[in-house]
Amino acid sequence: MNPVLETGARLAALDAADPRAYRDTMGLFATGVTVITMASDSEYHGMTANAVMSVSLTPPLVAVSIALDTFSNRFIRKARGFSVNILGKDDVGVALGFARPAARGSDLFGEEVVLGPTGDPVVAGSIAHVGCSLRSVYEEGDHAIVVGHVDALLSDERSPRPLVFFGGRFSSTTCHACVVDGDLTEVLHSLHLV
């Protein structure tokens, strides 16, 4: 039986070498959902990713983690750049479509491809688009950590809610608009937290 640590929450020890235990545990870290798009000449590609992070403000840098044995890993190096399309709460179908490994080109984007300022496809319905030039690639374990310099930003002006991935499921935040658009003290009082 696994020992349990009493920390206010019940934490049980798991086998860190077990890929399923590692995946399930890291799945408890809620992340946003994005589609990474790339262009090389008139070829376009995209992939769903939640392993995306802001690396630096000055200079503005973003990183994405991509499995080494994928078409996406080969294509992003050829493209020499990529864009991060942040998905909104209603974009589960988009996330699932771009998660199919065999889907490419018009299978993903249709015949009408809209290009952003850096030349990468903009995913319809995304709430933000971050265009990057490829800066560096680090190979660690079975993934490449691809770092891009942010060259262009597009953002939805309507205070939209993001699509979130948590515990192996898609969901959306519920209080984003009330915290952004309202007084935080009022929100906390209404939830009886202060």
mmCIF file of C-alpha atoms in Angstrom:
data_model
loop_
_atom_site.group_PDB
_atom_site.id
_atom_site.type_symbol
_atom_site.label_atom_id
_atom_site.label_comp_id
_atom_site.label_asym_id
_atom_site.label_seq_id
_atom_site.Cartn_x
_atom_site.Cartn_y
_atom_site.Cartn_z
ATOM 1 C CA MET A 1 0.000 0.000 0.000
ATOM 2 C CA ASN A 2 1.244 3.464 -0.873
ATOM 3 C CA PRO A 3 2.054 5.790 2.002
ATOM 4 C CA VAL A 4 -0.230 8.837 2.247
ATOM 5 C CA LEU A 5 1.103 12.258 3.161
ATOM 6 C CA GLU A 6 -1.182 14.438 5.252
ATOM 7 C CA THR A 7 -0.809 17.933 3.796
ATOM 8 C CA GLY A 8 -4.358 19.207 3.959
ATOM 9 C CA ALA A 9 -4.972 17.040 0.898
ATOM 10 C CA ARG A 10 -4.435 13.287 0.793
ATOM 11 C CA LEU A 11 -1.397 12.670 -1.417
ATOM 12 C CA ALA A 12 -0.514 9.049 -2.231
ATOM 13 C CA ALA A 13 2.906 8.030 -3.557
ATOM 14 C CA LEU A 14 2.890 6.676 -7.129
ATOM 15 C CA ASP A 15 5.567 5.071 -9.294
ATOM 16 C CA ALA A 16 7.186 7.993 -11.147
ATOM 17 C CA ALA A 17 8.591 5.564 -13.752
ATOM 18 C CA ASP A 18 5.053 4.444 -14.710
ATOM 19 C CA PRO A 19 4.042 6.463 -17.811
ATOM 20 C CA ARG A 20 0.309 6.208 -16.983
ATOM 21 C CA ALA A 21 0.829 7.464 -13.404
ATOM 22 C CA TYR A 22 2.981 10.322 -14.702
ATOM 23 C CA ARG A 23 0.441 11.266 -17.369
ATOM 24 C CA ASP A 24 -2.516 11.143 -14.962
ATOM 25 C CA THR A 25 -0.679 13.198 -12.345
ATOM 26 C CA MET A 26 0.412 15.872 -14.829
ATOM 27 C CA GLY A 27 -3.161 15.881 -16.139
ATOM 28 C CA LEU A 28 -4.158 17.470 -12.829
ATOM 29 C CA PHE A 29 -2.326 20.614 -13.934
ATOM 30 C CA ALA A 30 -4.972 22.579 -15.827
ATOM 31 C CA THR A 31 -3.716 24.000 -19.110
ATOM 32 C CA GLY A 32 -5.082 26.028 -21.953
ATOM 33 C CA VAL A 33 -5.608 24.343 -25.310
ATOM 34 C CA THR A 34 -3.918 25.613 -28.465
ATOM 35 C CA VAL A 35 -3.425 24.707 -32.080
ATOM 36 C CA ILE A 36 0.113 25.237 -33.355
ATOM 37 C CA THR A 37 0.073 26.201 -37.045
ATOM 38 C CA MET A 38 2.994 26.252 -39.454
ATOM 39 C CA ALA A 39 3.613 27.171 -43.068
ATOM 40 C CA SER A 40 6.339 26.215 -45.518
ATOM 41 C CA ASP A 41 5.834 27.717 -48.964
ATOM 42 C CA SER A 42 2.209 26.808 -49.757
ATOM 43 C CA GLU A 43 2.126 23.808 -47.395
ATOM 44 C CA TYR A 44 0.241 24.222 -44.114
ATOM 45 C CA HIS A 45 0.158 22.072 -41.021
ATOM 46 C CA GLY A 46 -1.304 22.240 -37.517
ATOM 47 C CA MET A 47 -1.384 20.254 -34.295
ATOM 48 C CA THR A 48 -3.240 20.488 -31.003
ATOM 49 C CA ALA A 49 -0.956 21.260 -28.054
ATOM 50 C CA ASN A 50 -1.379 22.058 -24.397
ATOM 51 C CA ALA A 51 2.341 21.967 -23.530
ATOM 52 C CA VAL A 52 2.828 25.643 -24.388
ATOM 53 C CA MET A 53 4.307 28.349 -22.198
ATOM 54 C CA SER A 54 5.512 31.906 -22.145
ATOM 55 C CA VAL A 55 9.285 31.777 -21.621
ATOM 56 C CA SER A 56 10.369 35.418 -21.510
ATOM 57 C CA LEU A 57 8.916 38.923 -21.734
ATOM 58 C CA THR A 58 12.122 40.614 -22.956
ATOM 59 C CA PRO A 59 12.634 39.357 -25.564
ATOM 60 C CA PRO A 60 9.145 37.875 -25.991
ATOM 61 C CA LEU A 61 9.609 34.093 -26.255
ATOM 62 C CA VAL A 62 7.161 31.175 -26.336
ATOM 63 C CA ALA A 63 7.898 27.433 -26.133
ATOM 64 C CA VAL A 64 5.949 24.386 -27.267
ATOM 65 C CA SER A 65 6.746 20.723 -26.653
ATOM 66 C CA ILE A 66 6.390 18.368 -29.650
ATOM 67 C CA ALA A 67 6.959 14.603 -29.791
ATOM 68 C CA LEU A 68 10.154 13.794 -31.706
ATOM 69 C CA ASP A 69 8.677 10.984 -33.804
ATOM 70 C CA THR A 70 5.931 13.123 -35.400
ATOM 71 C CA PHE A 71 5.335 14.830 -38.711
ATOM 72 C CA SER A 72 4.780 18.062 -36.737
ATOM 73 C CA ASN A 73 8.331 17.920 -35.356
ATOM 74 C CA ARG A 74 9.801 17.555 -38.831
ATOM 75 C CA PHE A 75 7.513 20.194 -40.354
ATOM 76 C CA ILE A 76 8.156 22.907 -37.737
ATOM 77 C CA ARG A 77 11.893 22.723 -38.398
ATOM 78 C CA LYS A 78 11.283 23.069 -42.141
ATOM 79 C CA ALA A 79 8.840 25.939 -41.588
ATOM 80 C CA ARG A 80 11.306 27.928 -39.443
ATOM 81 C CA GLY A 81 8.395 29.418 -37.508
ATOM 82 C CA PHE A 82 5.013 28.676 -35.984
ATOM 83 C CA SER A 83 1.950 30.332 -34.501
ATOM 84 C CA VAL A 84 0.085 29.534 -31.309
ATOM 85 C CA ASN A 85 -3.698 29.757 -31.749
ATOM 86 C CA ILE A 86 -5.363 29.881 -28.321
ATOM 87 C CA LEU A 87 -8.737 28.146 -28.440
ATOM 88 C CA GLY A 88 -11.977 29.393 -26.904
ATOM 89 C CA LYS A 89 -14.491 27.446 -24.809
ATOM 90 C CA ASP A 90 -16.525 26.328 -27.839
ATOM 91 C CA ASP A 91 -13.571 24.919 -29.804
ATOM 92 C CA VAL A 92 -13.468 21.290 -28.587
ATOM 93 C CA GLY A 93 -14.200 20.070 -32.139
ATOM 94 C CA VAL A 94 -11.303 22.140 -33.465
ATOM 95 C CA ALA A 95 -8.946 20.722 -30.822
ATOM 96 C CA LEU A 96 -9.992 17.158 -31.654
ATOM 97 C CA GLY A 97 -9.668 17.746 -35.416
ATOM 98 C CA PHE A 98 -6.104 19.024 -35.144
ATOM 99 C CA ALA A 99 -5.210 16.184 -32.739
ATOM 100 C CA ARG A 100 -5.599 13.568 -35.508
ATOM 101 C CA PRO A 101 -2.029 12.589 -36.491
ATOM 102 C CA ALA A 102 -2.889 11.732 -40.099
ATOM 103 C CA ALA A 103 -4.709 15.008 -40.862
ATOM 104 C CA ARG A 104 -2.748 17.457 -43.014
ATOM 105 C CA GLY A 105 -3.262 20.522 -45.199
ATOM 106 C CA SER A 106 -6.807 20.971 -46.494
ATOM 107 C CA ASP A 107 -8.004 18.179 -44.144
ATOM 108 C CA LEU A 108 -7.292 20.629 -41.323
ATOM 109 C CA PHE A 109 -7.830 24.074 -42.783
ATOM 110 C CA GLY A 110 -10.249 23.520 -45.652
ATOM 111 C CA GLU A 111 -9.724 25.190 -49.002
ATOM 112 C CA GLU A 112 -9.822 28.772 -47.657
ATOM 113 C CA VAL A 113 -6.729 29.311 -45.490
ATOM 114 C CA VAL A 114 -6.525 32.620 -43.619
ATOM 115 C CA LEU A 115 -2.928 33.623 -42.923
ATOM 116 C CA GLY A 116 -1.797 35.712 -39.969
ATOM 117 C CA PRO A 117 0.851 38.448 -39.997
ATOM 118 C CA THR A 118 3.742 35.949 -39.911
ATOM 119 C CA GLY A 119 2.321 33.789 -42.710
ATOM 120 C CA ASP A 120 0.994 30.935 -40.575
ATOM 121 C CA PRO A 121 -2.656 29.863 -40.733
ATOM 122 C CA VAL A 122 -5.075 31.457 -38.271
ATOM 123 C CA VAL A 123 -7.475 28.908 -36.798
ATOM 124 C CA ALA A 124 -11.088 30.082 -37.149
ATOM 125 C CA GLY A 125 -12.633 30.851 -33.777
ATOM 126 C CA SER A 126 -9.350 31.141 -31.880
ATOM 127 C CA ILE A 127 -9.338 33.835 -29.204
ATOM 128 C CA ALA A 128 -5.685 34.780 -29.777
ATOM 129 C CA HIS A 129 -2.943 34.146 -32.339
ATOM 130 C CA VAL A 130 0.768 34.435 -31.461
ATOM 131 C CA GLY A 131 3.077 34.460 -34.502
ATOM 132 C CA CYS A 132 6.673 33.341 -33.904
ATOM 133 C CA SER A 133 9.921 32.856 -35.768
ATOM 134 C CA LEU A 134 11.888 29.750 -34.798
ATOM 135 C CA ARG A 135 14.639 30.618 -32.338
ATOM 136 C CA SER A 136 15.908 27.295 -30.958
ATOM 137 C CA VAL A 137 15.097 23.621 -30.531
ATOM 138 C CA TYR A 138 16.128 21.471 -27.560
ATOM 139 C CA GLU A 139 15.678 17.712 -27.586
ATOM 140 C CA GLU A 140 14.878 16.224 -24.181
ATOM 141 C CA GLY A 141 13.601 12.680 -23.708
ATOM 142 C CA ASP A 142 11.080 11.859 -26.427
ATOM 143 C CA HIS A 143 10.126 15.497 -27.147
ATOM 144 C CA ALA A 144 11.562 18.618 -28.730
ATOM 145 C CA ILE A 145 11.131 21.902 -26.881
ATOM 146 C CA VAL A 146 10.703 24.461 -29.640
ATOM 147 C CA VAL A 147 11.282 28.101 -28.704
ATOM 148 C CA GLY A 148 9.944 30.902 -30.856
ATOM 149 C CA HIS A 149 10.463 34.662 -30.844
ATOM 150 C CA VAL A 150 7.080 36.394 -30.786
ATOM 151 C CA ASP A 151 6.791 38.625 -33.861
ATOM 152 C CA ALA A 152 3.027 39.292 -34.025
ATOM 153 C CA LEU A 153 -0.027 39.175 -31.765
ATOM 154 C CA LEU A 154 -3.739 39.022 -32.564
ATOM 155 C CA SER A 155 -6.271 39.014 -29.725
ATOM 156 C CA ASP A 156 -10.061 38.834 -29.420
ATOM 157 C CA GLU A 157 -11.372 42.069 -27.885
ATOM 158 C CA ARG A 158 -14.477 40.496 -26.301
ATOM 159 C CA SER A 159 -12.975 38.996 -23.074
ATOM 160 C CA PRO A 160 -13.673 35.439 -24.262
ATOM 161 C CA ARG A 161 -13.370 32.318 -22.117
ATOM 162 C CA PRO A 162 -10.592 29.825 -22.964
ATOM 163 C CA LEU A 163 -10.824 26.108 -23.585
ATOM 164 C CA VAL A 164 -9.133 24.265 -20.704
ATOM 165 C CA PHE A 165 -7.778 20.721 -20.428
ATOM 166 C CA PHE A 166 -7.862 19.107 -16.976
ATOM 167 C CA GLY A 167 -7.880 15.479 -15.865
ATOM 168 C CA GLY A 168 -8.071 14.196 -19.441
ATOM 169 C CA ARG A 169 -11.175 16.287 -20.246
ATOM 170 C CA PHE A 170 -11.969 19.567 -21.945
ATOM 171 C CA SER A 171 -13.770 22.263 -19.979
ATOM 172 C CA SER A 172 -13.958 26.027 -19.679
ATOM 173 C CA THR A 173 -13.349 28.458 -16.894
ATOM 174 C CA THR A 174 -16.553 29.691 -15.281
ATOM 175 C CA CYS A 175 -15.583 32.881 -13.482
ATOM 176 C CA HIS A 176 -13.185 34.453 -15.990
ATOM 177 C CA ALA A 177 -15.595 37.168 -17.117
ATOM 178 C CA CYS A 178 -16.788 38.044 -13.607
ATOM 179 C CA VAL A 179 -13.226 38.492 -12.325
ATOM 180 C CA VAL A 180 -12.027 40.436 -15.353
ATOM 181 C CA ASP A 181 -15.134 42.582 -15.773
ATOM 182 C CA GLY A 182 -16.151 42.979 -12.132
ATOM 183 C CA ASP A 183 -14.682 43.993 -8.835
ATOM 184 C CA LEU A 184 -12.749 41.069 -7.333
ATOM 185 C CA THR A 185 -13.896 41.955 -3.811
ATOM 186 C CA GLU A 186 -17.552 41.752 -4.898
ATOM 187 C CA VAL A 187 -16.938 38.377 -6.521
ATOM 188 C CA LEU A 188 -15.254 37.008 -3.385
ATOM 189 C CA HIS A 189 -18.113 38.322 -1.209
ATOM 190 C CA SER A 190 -20.698 36.718 -3.488
ATOM 191 C CA LEU A 191 -18.872 33.397 -3.145
ATOM 192 C CA HIS A 192 -18.638 33.914 0.654
ATOM 193 C CA LEU A 193 -14.833 33.782 0.508
ATOM 194 C CA VAL A 194 -14.248 37.074 2.396
#
